[in-house]
Short mmCIF file of C-alpha atoms in Angstrom, two decimals:
data_model
loop_
_atom_site.label_atom_id
_atom_site.label_comp_id
_atom_site.label_asym_id
_atom_site.label_seq_id
_atom_site.Cartn_x
_atom_site.Cartn_y
_atom_site.Cartn_z
CA UNK A 1432 40.99 -41.32 -7.71
CA UNK A 1433 38.34 -41.92 -10.35
CA UNK A 1434 40.76 -40.86 -13.09
CA UNK A 1435 43.40 -43.31 -11.85
CA UNK A 1436 40.81 -46.10 -11.82
CA UNK A 1437 39.77 -45.29 -15.40
CA UNK A 1438 43.41 -45.38 -16.52
CA UNK A 1439 43.90 -48.74 -14.82
CA UNK A 1440 40.80 -50.12 -16.55
CA UNK A 1441 42.01 -48.89 -19.93
CA UNK A 1442 45.45 -50.46 -19.42
CA UNK A 1443 43.73 -53.71 -18.52
CA UNK A 1444 41.42 -53.27 -21.56
CA UNK A 1445 38.46 -53.76 -19.27
CA UNK A 1446 36.05 -51.89 -21.53
CA UNK A 1447 32.98 -52.77 -19.52
CA UNK A 1448 34.48 -51.09 -16.48
CA UNK A 1449 35.55 -48.11 -18.59
CA UNK A 1450 32.00 -47.74 -19.86
CA UNK A 1451 30.62 -47.92 -16.33
CA UNK A 1452 33.11 -45.31 -15.17
CA UNK A 1453 32.08 -43.04 -18.04
CA UNK A 1454 28.41 -43.44 -17.17
CA UNK A 1455 29.15 -42.62 -13.52
CA UNK A 1456 31.00 -39.46 -14.56
CA UNK A 1457 28.22 -38.33 -16.91
CA UNK A 1458 25.52 -39.04 -14.32
CA UNK A 1459 27.50 -37.18 -11.68
CA UNK A 1460 27.85 -34.10 -13.90
CA UNK A 1461 24.17 -34.24 -14.87
CA UNK A 1462 22.99 -34.58 -11.29
CA UNK A 1463 25.27 -31.74 -10.25
CA UNK A 1464 23.88 -29.44 -12.93
CA UNK A 1465 20.33 -30.51 -12.15
CA UNK A 1466 20.81 -29.90 -8.42
CA UNK A 1467 22.20 -26.46 -9.21
CA UNK A 1468 19.20 -25.73 -11.47
CA UNK A 1469 16.77 -26.94 -8.81
CA UNK A 1470 18.43 -24.68 -6.25
CA UNK A 1471 18.32 -21.71 -8.64
CA UNK A 1472 14.64 -22.35 -9.34
CA UNK A 1473 13.92 -22.61 -5.61
CA UNK A 1474 15.67 -19.29 -4.94
CA UNK A 1475 13.87 -17.69 -7.90
CA UNK A 1476 10.54 -18.92 -6.59
CA UNK A 1477 11.28 -17.56 -3.12
CA UNK A 1478 12.20 -14.23 -4.69
CA UNK A 1479 8.98 -14.22 -6.72
CA UNK A 1480 6.84 -14.93 -3.65
CA UNK A 1481 8.61 -12.15 -1.74
CA UNK A 1482 7.97 -9.64 -4.54
CA UNK A 1483 4.35 -10.78 -4.79
CA UNK A 1484 3.87 -10.04 -1.09
CA UNK A 1485 5.64 -6.69 -1.32
CA UNK A 1486 3.75 -5.59 -4.42
CA UNK A 1487 0.39 -6.54 -2.94
CA UNK A 1488 1.25 -4.73 0.31
CA UNK A 1489 2.26 -1.60 -1.64
CA UNK A 1490 -0.93 -1.65 -3.69
CA UNK A 1491 -3.08 -2.17 -0.60
CA UNK A 1492 -1.46 0.94 0.91
CA UNK A 1493 -2.03 2.78 -2.37
CA UNK A 1494 -5.69 1.76 -2.33
CA UNK A 1495 -6.14 3.30 1.12
CA UNK A 1496 -4.36 6.52 0.17
CA UNK A 1497 -6.25 6.60 -3.12
CA UNK A 1498 -9.59 6.51 -1.30
CA UNK A 1499 -8.41 9.17 1.15
CA UNK A 1500 -7.37 11.36 -1.78
CA UNK A 1501 -10.80 11.12 -3.38
CA UNK A 1502 -12.46 12.06 -0.09
CA UNK A 1503 -10.05 14.96 0.34
CA UNK A 1504 -10.78 16.45 -3.07
CA UNK A 1505 -14.52 16.09 -2.55
CA UNK A 1506 -14.06 18.37 0.48
CA UNK A 1507 -12.04 20.79 -1.66
CA UNK A 1508 -14.83 20.79 -4.26
CA UNK A 1509 -17.52 21.37 -1.63
CA UNK A 1510 -15.63 24.41 -0.30
CA UNK A 1511 -14.97 25.74 -3.80
CA UNK A 1512 -18.64 25.53 -4.77
CA UNK A 1513 -19.76 27.18 -1.52
CA UNK A 1514 -17.22 29.97 -2.02
CA UNK A 1515 -18.33 30.63 -5.60
CA UNK A 1516 -21.98 30.89 -4.57
CA UNK A 1517 -21.05 33.33 -1.81
CA UNK A 1518 -18.82 35.45 -4.07
CA UNK A 1519 -21.58 35.71 -6.68
CA UNK A 1520 -24.27 36.46 -4.06
CA UNK A 1521 -26.18 33.26 -4.84
CA UNK A 1522 -25.76 32.04 -1.29
CA UNK A 1523 -24.80 33.63 2.00
CA UNK A 1524 -21.88 32.69 4.19
CA UNK A 1525 -20.69 34.67 7.17
CA UNK A 1526 -17.34 36.33 6.62
CA UNK A 1527 -15.43 33.82 8.75
CA UNK A 1528 -16.85 30.79 6.95
CA UNK A 1529 -16.38 32.40 3.55
CA UNK A 1530 -12.74 33.05 4.31
CA UNK A 1531 -12.20 29.48 5.50
CA UNK A 1532 -14.01 27.96 2.52
CA UNK A 1533 -12.16 30.20 0.07
CA UNK A 1534 -8.86 29.07 1.55
CA UNK A 1535 -9.79 25.39 1.59
CA UNK A 1536 -10.71 25.58 -2.08
CA UNK A 1537 -6.99 26.22 -2.73
CA UNK A 1538 -5.80 23.08 -0.96
CA UNK A 1539 -4.11 20.08 -2.51
CA UNK A 1540 -2.85 16.75 -1.23
CA UNK A 1541 0.42 15.19 -2.30
CA UNK A 1542 1.38 11.87 -0.80
CA UNK A 1543 4.44 9.67 -1.09
CA UNK A 1544 3.53 6.88 -3.51
CA UNK A 1545 3.95 3.27 -2.37
CA UNK A 1546 5.85 1.89 -5.34
CA UNK A 1547 9.21 0.60 -4.09
CA UNK A 1548 8.53 -3.03 -5.09
CA UNK A 1549 7.29 -2.10 -8.57
CA UNK A 1550 10.18 0.30 -9.22
CA UNK A 1551 12.70 -2.37 -8.18
CA UNK A 1552 11.11 -4.96 -10.44
CA UNK A 1553 11.03 -2.55 -13.37
CA UNK A 1554 14.61 -1.35 -12.83
CA UNK A 1555 15.98 -4.91 -12.74
CA UNK A 1556 13.78 -6.17 -15.58
CA UNK A 1557 12.21 -8.75 -13.23
CA UNK A 1558 8.52 -7.96 -13.74
CA UNK A 1559 8.14 -11.48 -15.12
CA UNK A 1560 8.76 -12.72 -11.56
CA UNK A 1561 5.15 -11.76 -10.83
CA UNK A 1562 3.45 -14.95 -11.96
CA UNK A 1563 -0.07 -13.62 -11.41
CA UNK A 1564 -0.95 -11.98 -14.74
CA UNK A 1565 -3.69 -9.81 -13.23
CA UNK A 1566 -1.44 -8.51 -10.47
CA UNK A 1567 1.40 -7.79 -12.88
CA UNK A 1568 -0.74 -6.09 -15.55
CA UNK A 1569 -2.68 -4.04 -12.99
CA UNK A 1570 0.53 -2.87 -11.35
CA UNK A 1571 1.99 -1.85 -14.72
CA UNK A 1572 -1.18 0.03 -15.64
CA UNK A 1573 -1.51 1.74 -12.27
CA UNK A 1574 2.08 2.76 -11.65
CA UNK A 1575 2.57 4.06 -15.19
CA UNK A 1576 -0.51 6.29 -14.98
CA UNK A 1577 0.44 9.81 -13.89
CA UNK A 1578 -2.98 11.35 -13.29
CA UNK A 1579 -2.53 11.43 -9.50
CA UNK A 1580 0.74 13.35 -9.75
CA UNK A 1581 -0.73 15.66 -12.40
CA UNK A 1582 -3.78 16.27 -10.24
CA UNK A 1583 -1.55 17.38 -7.37
CA UNK A 1584 0.59 19.53 -9.67
CA UNK A 1585 -2.47 21.19 -11.20
CA UNK A 1586 -3.89 21.89 -7.74
CA UNK A 1587 -0.62 23.25 -6.40
CA UNK A 1588 -0.27 25.60 -9.37
CA UNK A 1589 -3.94 26.43 -9.95
CA UNK A 1590 -4.85 29.92 -11.08
CA UNK A 1591 -7.31 30.21 -8.21
CA UNK A 1592 -4.62 29.37 -5.65
CA UNK A 1593 -2.41 32.07 -7.17
CA UNK A 1594 -5.21 34.66 -7.13
CA UNK A 1595 -6.14 33.83 -3.55
CA UNK A 1596 -2.51 34.09 -2.47
CA UNK A 1597 -2.22 37.50 -4.14
CA UNK A 1598 -5.40 38.76 -2.48
CA UNK A 1599 -5.56 37.45 1.08
CA UNK A 1600 -3.49 39.52 3.56
CA UNK A 1601 -0.36 37.62 4.71
CA UNK A 1602 -1.34 37.45 8.39
CA UNK A 1603 -4.77 36.11 7.44
CA UNK A 1604 -3.23 33.57 5.08
CA UNK A 1605 -0.86 32.41 7.80
CA UNK A 1606 -3.73 31.92 10.26
CA UNK A 1607 -5.66 29.96 7.68
CA UNK A 1608 -2.70 27.66 7.03
CA UNK A 1609 -2.07 27.08 10.72
CA UNK A 1610 -5.67 26.65 11.89
CA UNK A 1611 -7.65 25.46 8.86
CA UNK A 1612 -5.17 23.53 6.71
CA UNK A 1613 -4.80 19.79 6.29
CA UNK A 1614 -4.79 17.60 9.37
CA UNK A 1615 -3.76 13.97 9.57
CA UNK A 1616 -6.64 11.52 9.38
CA UNK A 1617 -4.92 9.50 12.09
CA UNK A 1618 -2.17 10.12 14.61
CA UNK A 1619 0.23 8.49 12.18
CA UNK A 1620 2.37 10.38 9.71
CA UNK A 1621 0.52 12.16 6.88
CA UNK A 1622 2.13 9.83 4.36
CA UNK A 1623 0.71 6.76 6.13
CA UNK A 1624 -2.92 7.65 5.55
CA UNK A 1625 -3.68 11.13 4.35
CA UNK A 1626 -5.10 14.43 5.49
CA UNK A 1627 -8.48 16.06 5.83
CA UNK A 1628 -9.83 19.61 5.74
CA UNK A 1629 -13.28 18.50 6.86
CA UNK A 1630 -13.28 19.85 10.42
CA UNK A 1631 -14.34 22.99 12.28
CA UNK A 1632 -11.68 25.67 12.65
CA UNK A 1633 -11.60 29.15 14.16
CA UNK A 1634 -9.32 32.06 13.30
CA UNK A 1635 -7.76 34.07 16.10
CA UNK A 1636 -8.08 37.40 14.29
CA UNK A 1637 -9.81 40.71 15.00
CA UNK A 1638 -13.20 40.91 13.30
CA UNK A 1639 -12.06 43.87 11.20
CA UNK A 1640 -9.21 41.83 9.73
CA UNK A 1641 -11.64 39.14 8.59
CA UNK A 1642 -14.02 41.71 7.11
CA UNK A 1643 -11.14 43.39 5.30
CA UNK A 1644 -9.89 40.08 3.87
CA UNK A 1645 -13.35 39.09 2.61
CA UNK A 1646 -13.82 42.52 1.03
CA UNK A 1647 -10.50 42.10 -0.80
CA UNK A 1648 -11.61 38.71 -2.14
CA UNK A 1649 -14.91 40.10 -3.40
CA UNK A 1650 -13.15 43.01 -5.07
CA UNK A 1651 -10.83 40.74 -7.05
CA UNK A 1652 -12.69 40.31 -10.35
CA UNK A 1653 -10.32 37.52 -11.41
CA UNK A 1654 -11.15 35.34 -8.43
CA UNK A 1655 -14.58 34.02 -9.48
CA UNK A 1656 -13.48 32.97 -13.02
CA UNK A 1657 -10.40 31.29 -11.55
CA UNK A 1658 -12.63 29.53 -9.03
CA UNK A 1659 -14.92 28.24 -11.80
CA UNK A 1660 -11.87 26.76 -13.51
CA UNK A 1661 -10.77 25.26 -10.20
CA UNK A 1662 -14.18 23.63 -9.75
CA UNK A 1663 -14.03 22.17 -13.26
CA UNK A 1664 -10.51 20.80 -12.70
CA UNK A 1665 -11.32 19.27 -9.30
CA UNK A 1666 -14.56 17.76 -10.63
CA UNK A 1667 -12.60 16.11 -13.44
CA UNK A 1668 -9.98 14.84 -11.01
CA UNK A 1669 -12.65 13.31 -8.77
CA UNK A 1670 -14.29 11.62 -11.76
CA UNK A 1671 -10.92 10.13 -12.75
CA UNK A 1672 -10.29 8.94 -9.20
CA UNK A 1673 -13.72 7.31 -9.00
CA UNK A 1674 -13.28 5.64 -12.41
CA UNK A 1675 -9.81 4.27 -11.71
CA UNK A 1676 -10.64 3.06 -8.21
CA UNK A 1677 -11.84 -0.19 -9.81
CA UNK A 1678 -8.19 -1.07 -10.47
CA UNK A 1679 -7.91 -2.07 -6.83
CA UNK A 1680 -10.89 -4.45 -6.89
CA UNK A 1681 -8.63 -7.44 -7.59
CA UNK A 1682 -6.99 -7.04 -4.17
CA UNK A 1683 -10.05 -8.67 -2.60
CA UNK A 1684 -8.88 -11.96 -4.09
CA UNK A 1685 -5.79 -12.05 -1.86
CA UNK A 1686 -6.23 -13.37 1.67
CA UNK A 1687 -3.72 -12.22 4.26
#
């Protein structure tokens, strides 16, 4: 209809009307493009806010698990140090407690990282959607650091864990896993909070089996050196955890 009107105006050589028609067309196109841009910007902003919320929620969950991990490894270290003193006759532990502490010094905690929002942003190249520079840079620094995964890998494959597994009788080892291993900090799934080994446990074993297991540990000359290495590794891991915990301080700035 507009095209027909323009043609009629041209035939009539009504150049003022032609000019007005042209302006109307240009303005219409401009407004259409601008409206489209405004809508795109609105959707982009909504997407950015959603990712902000998701990323902050993930990092809050990480902060909780991070603190639980530090506490867990402090318990591992305490048991490792107590075991070493007992094995080298610098301190006395009854056979039951020595066996429990020696086992708990082997333990490690591996949790499922909360990083879905960050991984999605990185995979799509949308990290720039996070307008808060501190949040974005902290997330990049934290999620690209691998010391937590390495700490778990080193613990899982520690020389001391190997030596203990080679030495402790299978039925004793099984009892230790079932009765003295990691327990959930809450009734929720392990991955939601973490685990602890800081609780009293009792083995349902004949006294002679416990005595025999402890004797085997004390006779393994490789156990004490491996335990010293374990103590050094866990101490370093705890120091790294304590140092990097400050990365989460910025979360206090966000009100929920």
